[in-house]
């Protein structure tokens, strides 16, 4: 088993993408440099299912699993028995193969990817209902910035009643610099999610856009602006290849980390040149990055489908047969 994982780590981005579906622990990636978040915190998630980049600009290494397995992903991760996972994969194959010709075409895979993306969207909607109730104590269907700030600071360990009283009386809040910086960033996102005419009150739908920018074109655009701002080194609001592949400061600490980072840079170069830079001019504009980031973009789904098929397409007919998938991902052990 270990030798199989070593082989996976030597493959390029396309192979790594789909093979990581079923071997999620096979290759590591550089640690996400964002501050650690407690589950109880009412922060917009750093990781968005079905979106190609994390909020900090890292490639979403979980994307193939999310697009192919959808809600089945956890069942695969929890089950260490290859034979059972082979049976699950057979079941998924039959669902993707709409015309029952025992092959998966790029169009069939594209349709499946769009369905799984919609699943993730619906999951986010359900989670948002729970989070919205938590920050809307009076149940009036709207959340003010102050209401949200009180709940957020309470989740960080501040006394909720004291914070609420100080905000009510316009008293100064004694907040550490890091927490204040997070609050400032959240307030920027809050303003962006507040549809015109702005009233600083978010409805449940606006709160969904605040937590999940992929649900709103305007918020997706704002997320793209944040990513470009963080990666853009010369201030021209566009990304060159060197800017996109630059390693964050302090990423490399030892040789093992260096090996991972070499893979990370190679993968980002490939993604930039072959996917994100649509017109191949060596520059990624905000418009190009926004199209790339849009999880409901059918052209992106078709590209993902073709990439997934290419990984296991042994006979090069641009379709996947069940045996090709099983042989690639869950070969039966030989004695």
CSV table of C-alpha atoms in Angstrom, one decimal:
chain,number,residue,atom,x,y,z
A,1,UNK,CA,0.0,0.0,0.0
A,2,UNK,CA,2.8,2.4,0.8
A,3,UNK,CA,4.4,1.9,-2.5
A,4,UNK,CA,1.1,2.8,-4.2
A,5,UNK,CA,1.0,6.0,-2.3
A,6,UNK,CA,4.6,6.8,-3.3
A,7,UNK,CA,3.6,6.4,-6.9
A,8,UNK,CA,0.7,8.8,-6.5
A,9,UNK,CA,3.0,11.5,-5.1
A,10,UNK,CA,5.1,11.3,-8.2
A,11,UNK,CA,2.2,12.1,-10.6
A,12,UNK,CA,1.3,15.5,-12.0
A,13,UNK,CA,-1.6,17.6,-11.2
A,14,UNK,CA,-4.2,15.8,-13.3
A,15,UNK,CA,-3.3,12.4,-11.9
A,16,UNK,CA,-3.0,13.7,-8.4
A,17,UNK,CA,-6.4,15.3,-8.7
A,18,UNK,CA,-8.5,12.2,-9.4
A,19,UNK,CA,-6.3,9.7,-7.6
A,20,UNK,CA,-6.6,11.7,-4.5
A,21,UNK,CA,-10.3,10.9,-4.6
A,22,UNK,CA,-9.7,7.5,-3.1
A,23,UNK,CA,-6.2,8.1,-1.5
A,24,UNK,CA,-6.8,11.4,0.2
A,25,UNK,CA,-3.9,10.9,2.6
A,26,UNK,CA,-1.4,10.0,-0.1
A,27,UNK,CA,0.1,13.4,-0.7
A,28,UNK,CA,0.4,16.3,1.7
A,29,UNK,CA,0.1,20.0,0.8
A,30,UNK,CA,1.5,23.1,2.4
A,31,UNK,CA,-0.3,24.0,5.6
A,32,UNK,CA,-3.1,26.6,5.2
A,33,UNK,CA,-1.6,29.7,6.7
A,34,UNK,CA,-4.9,31.1,7.8
A,35,UNK,CA,-5.5,31.3,11.6
A,36,UNK,CA,-7.1,28.2,13.1
A,37,UNK,CA,-10.8,28.4,13.5
A,38,UNK,CA,-12.9,26.8,16.1
A,39,UNK,CA,-16.0,25.0,14.9
A,40,UNK,CA,-18.1,27.1,17.1
A,41,UNK,CA,-16.9,30.4,15.5
A,42,UNK,CA,-19.3,32.1,13.2
A,43,UNK,CA,-16.7,32.8,10.6
A,44,UNK,CA,-17.1,32.4,6.8
A,45,UNK,CA,-15.3,29.1,6.1
A,46,UNK,CA,-11.9,29.2,4.5
A,47,UNK,CA,-12.7,26.1,2.5
A,48,UNK,CA,-15.6,26.2,0.1
A,49,UNK,CA,-16.8,22.9,-1.3
A,50,UNK,CA,-16.7,22.8,-5.1
A,51,UNK,CA,-14.7,26.1,-5.4
A,52,UNK,CA,-11.3,25.8,-7.1
A,53,UNK,CA,-9.3,28.1,-4.8
A,54,UNK,CA,-9.3,28.5,-1.1
A,55,UNK,CA,-9.9,32.0,0.3
A,56,UNK,CA,-6.2,32.4,0.8
A,57,UNK,CA,-5.4,31.5,-2.8
A,58,UNK,CA,-4.3,27.9,-2.3
A,59,UNK,CA,-5.5,25.3,-4.8
A,60,UNK,CA,-8.4,23.3,-3.5
A,61,UNK,CA,-6.8,19.8,-3.3
A,62,UNK,CA,-10.2,18.3,-2.3
A,63,UNK,CA,-11.9,19.4,-5.4
A,64,UNK,CA,-12.0,16.1,-7.3
A,65,UNK,CA,-13.4,14.3,-4.3
A,66,UNK,CA,-16.0,17.0,-3.8
A,67,UNK,CA,-17.0,17.0,-7.5
A,68,UNK,CA,-17.1,13.3,-8.0
A,69,UNK,CA,-18.2,11.8,-4.7
A,70,UNK,CA,-20.3,14.6,-3.3
A,71,UNK,CA,-22.0,13.4,-0.1
A,72,UNK,CA,-20.5,9.9,-0.5
A,73,UNK,CA,-17.0,11.3,0.2
A,74,UNK,CA,-17.1,10.7,3.9
A,75,UNK,CA,-18.2,7.1,3.5
A,76,UNK,CA,-15.1,6.5,1.3
A,77,UNK,CA,-12.8,8.2,3.8
A,78,UNK,CA,-14.2,6.2,6.7
A,79,UNK,CA,-14.0,2.8,5.1
A,80,UNK,CA,-10.6,1.3,4.8
A,81,UNK,CA,-11.8,-1.9,3.0
A,82,UNK,CA,-10.9,-1.7,-0.7
A,83,UNK,CA,-13.4,-4.3,-1.7
A,84,UNK,CA,-16.3,-2.3,-0.1
A,85,UNK,CA,-15.1,0.8,-1.7
A,86,UNK,CA,-14.9,-1.0,-5.1
A,87,UNK,CA,-18.6,-1.8,-4.6
A,88,UNK,CA,-19.4,1.8,-3.8
A,89,UNK,CA,-17.6,2.9,-6.9
A,90,UNK,CA,-19.6,0.5,-9.0
A,91,UNK,CA,-22.7,2.1,-7.7
A,92,UNK,CA,-21.5,5.6,-8.5
A,93,UNK,CA,-20.5,4.5,-12.0
A,94,UNK,CA,-24.0,3.3,-12.7
A,95,UNK,CA,-25.4,6.6,-11.7
A,96,UNK,CA,-23.0,8.6,-13.8
A,97,UNK,CA,-23.6,6.4,-16.9
A,98,UNK,CA,-27.0,7.9,-17.8
A,99,UNK,CA,-27.4,6.0,-21.1
A,100,UNK,CA,-26.4,2.7,-19.7
A,101,UNK,CA,-23.8,2.0,-22.4
A,102,UNK,CA,-21.3,0.9,-19.8
A,103,UNK,CA,-19.1,3.9,-20.5
A,104,UNK,CA,-18.9,7.4,-19.0
A,105,UNK,CA,-18.5,10.2,-21.5
A,106,UNK,CA,-17.3,13.7,-20.8
A,107,UNK,CA,-20.8,15.0,-21.1
A,108,UNK,CA,-22.1,12.5,-18.6
A,109,UNK,CA,-19.3,13.3,-16.2
A,110,UNK,CA,-20.0,17.0,-16.7
A,111,UNK,CA,-23.6,16.5,-15.8
A,112,UNK,CA,-22.6,14.5,-12.7
A,113,UNK,CA,-20.2,17.2,-11.6
A,114,UNK,CA,-22.9,19.9,-11.9
A,115,UNK,CA,-25.3,17.7,-9.8
A,116,UNK,CA,-22.6,17.2,-7.1
A,117,UNK,CA,-22.0,21.0,-7.1
A,118,UNK,CA,-25.7,21.6,-6.6
A,119,UNK,CA,-25.6,19.2,-3.7
A,120,UNK,CA,-22.8,21.3,-2.0
A,121,UNK,CA,-24.9,24.4,-2.6
A,122,UNK,CA,-27.9,22.9,-0.9
A,123,UNK,CA,-25.7,21.7,2.1
A,124,UNK,CA,-24.5,25.3,2.5
A,125,UNK,CA,-28.1,26.6,2.4
A,126,UNK,CA,-29.1,24.2,5.2
A,127,UNK,CA,-26.0,25.0,7.3
A,128,UNK,CA,-26.7,28.7,6.8
A,129,UNK,CA,-30.2,28.3,8.3
A,130,UNK,CA,-28.7,27.0,11.5
A,131,UNK,CA,-26.0,29.7,11.7
A,132,UNK,CA,-28.5,32.4,10.9
A,133,UNK,CA,-30.8,31.4,13.8
A,134,UNK,CA,-27.7,31.5,16.1
A,135,UNK,CA,-27.0,35.2,15.2
A,136,UNK,CA,-30.7,36.3,15.0
A,137,UNK,CA,-31.8,36.0,18.6
A,138,UNK,CA,-34.9,38.1,18.2
A,139,UNK,CA,-36.0,36.1,15.2
A,140,UNK,CA,-36.9,39.2,13.1
A,141,UNK,CA,-35.4,37.8,9.9
A,142,UNK,CA,-32.5,40.3,9.8
A,143,UNK,CA,-29.1,40.4,11.5
A,144,UNK,CA,-27.4,43.7,12.3
A,145,UNK,CA,-23.6,44.0,12.2
A,146,UNK,CA,-23.6,44.6,16.0
A,147,UNK,CA,-25.7,41.4,16.6
A,148,UNK,CA,-23.2,39.4,14.6
A,149,UNK,CA,-20.2,41.0,16.2
A,150,UNK,CA,-21.5,40.2,19.7
A,151,UNK,CA,-22.0,36.5,18.8
A,152,UNK,CA,-18.6,36.4,17.1
A,153,UNK,CA,-16.7,37.8,20.0
A,154,UNK,CA,-18.6,35.5,22.4
A,155,UNK,CA,-17.4,32.6,20.3
A,156,UNK,CA,-13.9,33.9,20.8
A,157,UNK,CA,-14.2,33.8,24.6
A,158,UNK,CA,-15.5,37.3,25.4
A,159,UNK,CA,-18.4,37.8,27.8
A,160,UNK,CA,-21.5,38.2,25.6
A,161,UNK,CA,-23.4,40.3,28.1
A,162,UNK,CA,-20.5,42.7,28.7
A,163,UNK,CA,-19.8,43.0,25.0
A,164,UNK,CA,-23.5,43.7,24.2
A,165,UNK,CA,-23.7,46.4,27.0
A,166,UNK,CA,-20.5,48.1,25.8
A,167,UNK,CA,-21.7,48.2,22.2
A,168,UNK,CA,-25.1,49.5,23.3
A,169,UNK,CA,-23.4,52.3,25.3
A,170,UNK,CA,-20.9,53.0,22.5
A,171,UNK,CA,-18.0,52.1,24.9
A,172,UNK,CA,-14.6,51.1,23.7
A,173,UNK,CA,-14.0,47.4,23.3
A,174,UNK,CA,-10.7,46.1,24.5
A,175,UNK,CA,-9.9,43.7,21.7
A,176,UNK,CA,-6.5,42.3,20.8
A,177,UNK,CA,-5.0,43.4,17.5
A,178,UNK,CA,-5.4,40.0,15.7
A,179,UNK,CA,-9.1,39.8,16.6
A,180,UNK,CA,-9.7,43.4,15.6
A,181,UNK,CA,-8.1,42.7,12.2
A,182,UNK,CA,-10.4,39.7,11.7
A,183,UNK,CA,-13.4,41.9,12.6
A,184,UNK,CA,-12.3,44.6,10.1
A,185,UNK,CA,-12.1,42.0,7.3
A,186,UNK,CA,-15.4,40.6,8.3
A,187,UNK,CA,-17.0,44.0,8.3
A,188,UNK,CA,-15.7,44.6,4.7
A,189,UNK,CA,-17.4,41.3,3.7
A,190,UNK,CA,-20.6,42.3,5.6
A,191,UNK,CA,-20.8,45.5,3.6
A,192,UNK,CA,-20.3,43.6,0.3
A,193,UNK,CA,-23.1,41.1,1.2
A,194,UNK,CA,-25.5,43.9,2.1
A,195,UNK,CA,-27.5,44.3,-1.1
A,196,UNK,CA,-28.6,47.8,-2.2
A,197,UNK,CA,-30.1,49.8,-0.7
A,198,UNK,CA,-27.5,49.2,2.1
A,199,UNK,CA,-29.0,49.1,5.6
A,200,UNK,CA,-26.3,47.0,7.4
A,201,UNK,CA,-28.9,44.4,8.1
A,202,UNK,CA,-28.5,41.0,6.4
A,203,UNK,CA,-31.4,38.8,5.5
A,204,UNK,CA,-31.0,35.0,5.5
A,205,UNK,CA,-30.1,35.1,1.8
A,206,UNK,CA,-27.6,37.9,2.3
A,207,UNK,CA,-26.1,36.1,5.3
A,208,UNK,CA,-25.7,33.0,3.0
A,209,UNK,CA,-23.7,35.2,0.6
A,210,UNK,CA,-21.6,36.5,3.5
A,211,UNK,CA,-20.6,33.0,4.6
A,212,UNK,CA,-20.6,31.4,1.1
A,213,UNK,CA,-19.5,33.9,-1.6
A,214,UNK,CA,-20.0,31.2,-4.3
A,215,UNK,CA,-23.7,31.7,-3.9
A,216,UNK,CA,-23.6,35.3,-5.1
A,217,UNK,CA,-21.9,36.7,-8.2
A,218,UNK,CA,-21.1,39.9,-6.4
A,219,UNK,CA,-19.5,38.2,-3.4
A,220,UNK,CA,-17.6,35.8,-5.7
A,221,UNK,CA,-16.2,38.9,-7.4
A,222,UNK,CA,-15.2,40.3,-3.9
A,223,UNK,CA,-13.5,37.0,-3.0
A,224,UNK,CA,-11.5,37.2,-6.3
A,225,UNK,CA,-10.5,40.7,-5.4
A,226,UNK,CA,-9.2,39.6,-2.0
A,227,UNK,CA,-7.2,36.7,-3.6
A,228,UNK,CA,-5.7,39.0,-6.2
A,229,UNK,CA,-4.9,41.6,-3.5
A,230,UNK,CA,-3.0,39.0,-1.5
A,231,UNK,CA,-1.0,37.6,-4.4
A,232,UNK,CA,-0.5,40.7,-6.6
A,233,UNK,CA,3.0,42.0,-5.9
A,234,UNK,CA,3.2,45.0,-8.2
A,235,UNK,CA,-0.3,46.4,-7.6
A,236,UNK,CA,-1.6,46.1,-11.2
A,237,UNK,CA,-4.6,44.1,-10.1
A,238,UNK,CA,-3.6,41.2,-12.4
A,239,UNK,CA,-1.6,38.1,-11.7
A,240,UNK,CA,1.5,36.9,-13.5
A,241,UNK,CA,2.8,33.4,-13.3
A,242,UNK,CA,5.7,34.3,-10.8
A,243,UNK,CA,3.1,36.0,-8.6
A,244,UNK,CA,0.7,33.0,-8.6
A,245,UNK,CA,3.4,30.5,-7.8
A,246,UNK,CA,5.3,32.5,-5.2
A,247,UNK,CA,5.6,30.6,-1.9
A,248,UNK,CA,4.3,32.2,1.2
A,249,UNK,CA,7.1,33.4,3.6
A,250,UNK,CA,8.2,30.8,6.1
A,251,UNK,CA,6.6,27.8,4.2
A,252,UNK,CA,9.8,25.8,3.9
A,253,UNK,CA,11.2,24.5,7.2
A,254,UNK,CA,12.9,21.2,6.2
A,255,UNK,CA,13.6,19.0,3.2
A,256,UNK,CA,10.2,17.2,3.5
A,257,UNK,CA,8.4,20.5,3.4
A,258,UNK,CA,10.6,21.6,0.5
A,259,UNK,CA,9.6,18.5,-1.5
A,260,UNK,CA,5.9,19.3,-0.8
A,261,UNK,CA,6.4,22.9,-1.8
A,262,UNK,CA,8.1,21.9,-5.0
A,263,UNK,CA,5.0,19.8,-5.9
A,264,UNK,CA,2.8,22.8,-4.9
A,265,UNK,CA,4.7,25.2,-7.1
A,266,UNK,CA,4.6,22.7,-10.1
A,267,UNK,CA,0.9,22.2,-9.6
A,268,UNK,CA,0.1,25.9,-9.5
A,269,UNK,CA,2.2,26.6,-12.6
A,270,UNK,CA,0.3,23.9,-14.5
A,271,UNK,CA,-3.1,25.2,-13.3
A,272,UNK,CA,-2.2,28.8,-14.2
A,273,UNK,CA,-0.9,28.0,-17.7
A,274,UNK,CA,-3.4,25.3,-18.7
A,275,UNK,CA,-6.6,26.3,-17.0
A,276,UNK,CA,-6.8,29.8,-15.4
A,277,UNK,CA,-5.1,31.8,-18.1
A,278,UNK,CA,-7.9,31.3,-20.6
A,279,UNK,CA,-6.3,33.4,-23.5
A,280,UNK,CA,-2.8,32.1,-22.8
A,281,UNK,CA,-1.3,35.6,-22.6
A,282,UNK,CA,0.7,34.9,-19.4
A,283,UNK,CA,-1.6,37.3,-17.4
A,284,UNK,CA,-4.6,36.3,-15.3
A,285,UNK,CA,-7.1,39.1,-15.0
A,286,UNK,CA,-9.8,39.3,-12.4
A,287,UNK,CA,-12.4,38.4,-15.0
A,288,UNK,CA,-10.5,35.2,-15.9
A,289,UNK,CA,-10.0,34.3,-12.2
A,290,UNK,CA,-13.7,34.9,-11.5
A,291,UNK,CA,-14.8,32.6,-14.4
A,292,UNK,CA,-12.3,30.0,-13.1
A,293,UNK,CA,-13.7,30.3,-9.6
A,294,UNK,CA,-17.4,30.1,-10.5
A,295,UNK,CA,-18.5,26.6,-9.4
A,296,UNK,CA,-21.6,26.7,-11.6
A,297,UNK,CA,-19.6,27.4,-14.8
A,298,UNK,CA,-20.5,24.5,-17.1
A,299,UNK,CA,-17.4,25.0,-19.2
A,300,UNK,CA,-15.2,24.5,-16.1
A,301,UNK,CA,-17.2,21.4,-15.3
A,302,UNK,CA,-16.6,20.0,-18.8
A,303,UNK,CA,-12.8,20.7,-18.4
A,304,UNK,CA,-12.8,18.9,-15.0
A,305,UNK,CA,-14.7,16.0,-16.6
A,306,UNK,CA,-12.1,15.6,-19.3
A,307,UNK,CA,-9.3,15.8,-16.9
A,308,UNK,CA,-10.8,13.1,-14.7
A,309,UNK,CA,-11.4,10.8,-17.6
A,310,UNK,CA,-7.8,11.3,-18.9
A,311,UNK,CA,-6.4,10.0,-15.7
A,312,UNK,CA,-7.8,6.5,-16.1
A,313,UNK,CA,-8.6,6.3,-19.8
A,314,UNK,CA,-6.3,3.3,-20.6
A,315,UNK,CA,-7.6,2.7,-24.2
A,316,UNK,CA,-7.6,6.5,-25.0
A,317,UNK,CA,-11.2,6.5,-26.3
A,318,UNK,CA,-12.0,9.6,-24.2
A,319,UNK,CA,-14.5,7.6,-22.1
A,320,UNK,CA,-14.3,5.6,-18.9
A,321,UNK,CA,-15.2,2.0,-18.6
A,322,UNK,CA,-15.9,0.5,-15.2
A,323,UNK,CA,-12.8,-1.7,-15.3
A,324,UNK,CA,-10.6,1.2,-16.2
A,325,UNK,CA,-11.7,3.0,-13.0
A,326,UNK,CA,-11.4,0.0,-10.8
A,327,UNK,CA,-8.1,-1.0,-12.2
A,328,UNK,CA,-6.7,2.5,-11.7
A,329,UNK,CA,-8.1,3.2,-8.2
A,330,UNK,CA,-8.8,-0.1,-6.6
A,331,UNK,CA,-6.8,-2.9,-8.2
A,332,UNK,CA,-7.5,-6.2,-6.6
A,333,UNK,CA,-4.5,-7.5,-4.6
A,334,UNK,CA,-2.4,-10.2,-6.2
A,335,UNK,CA,-1.1,-13.2,-4.3
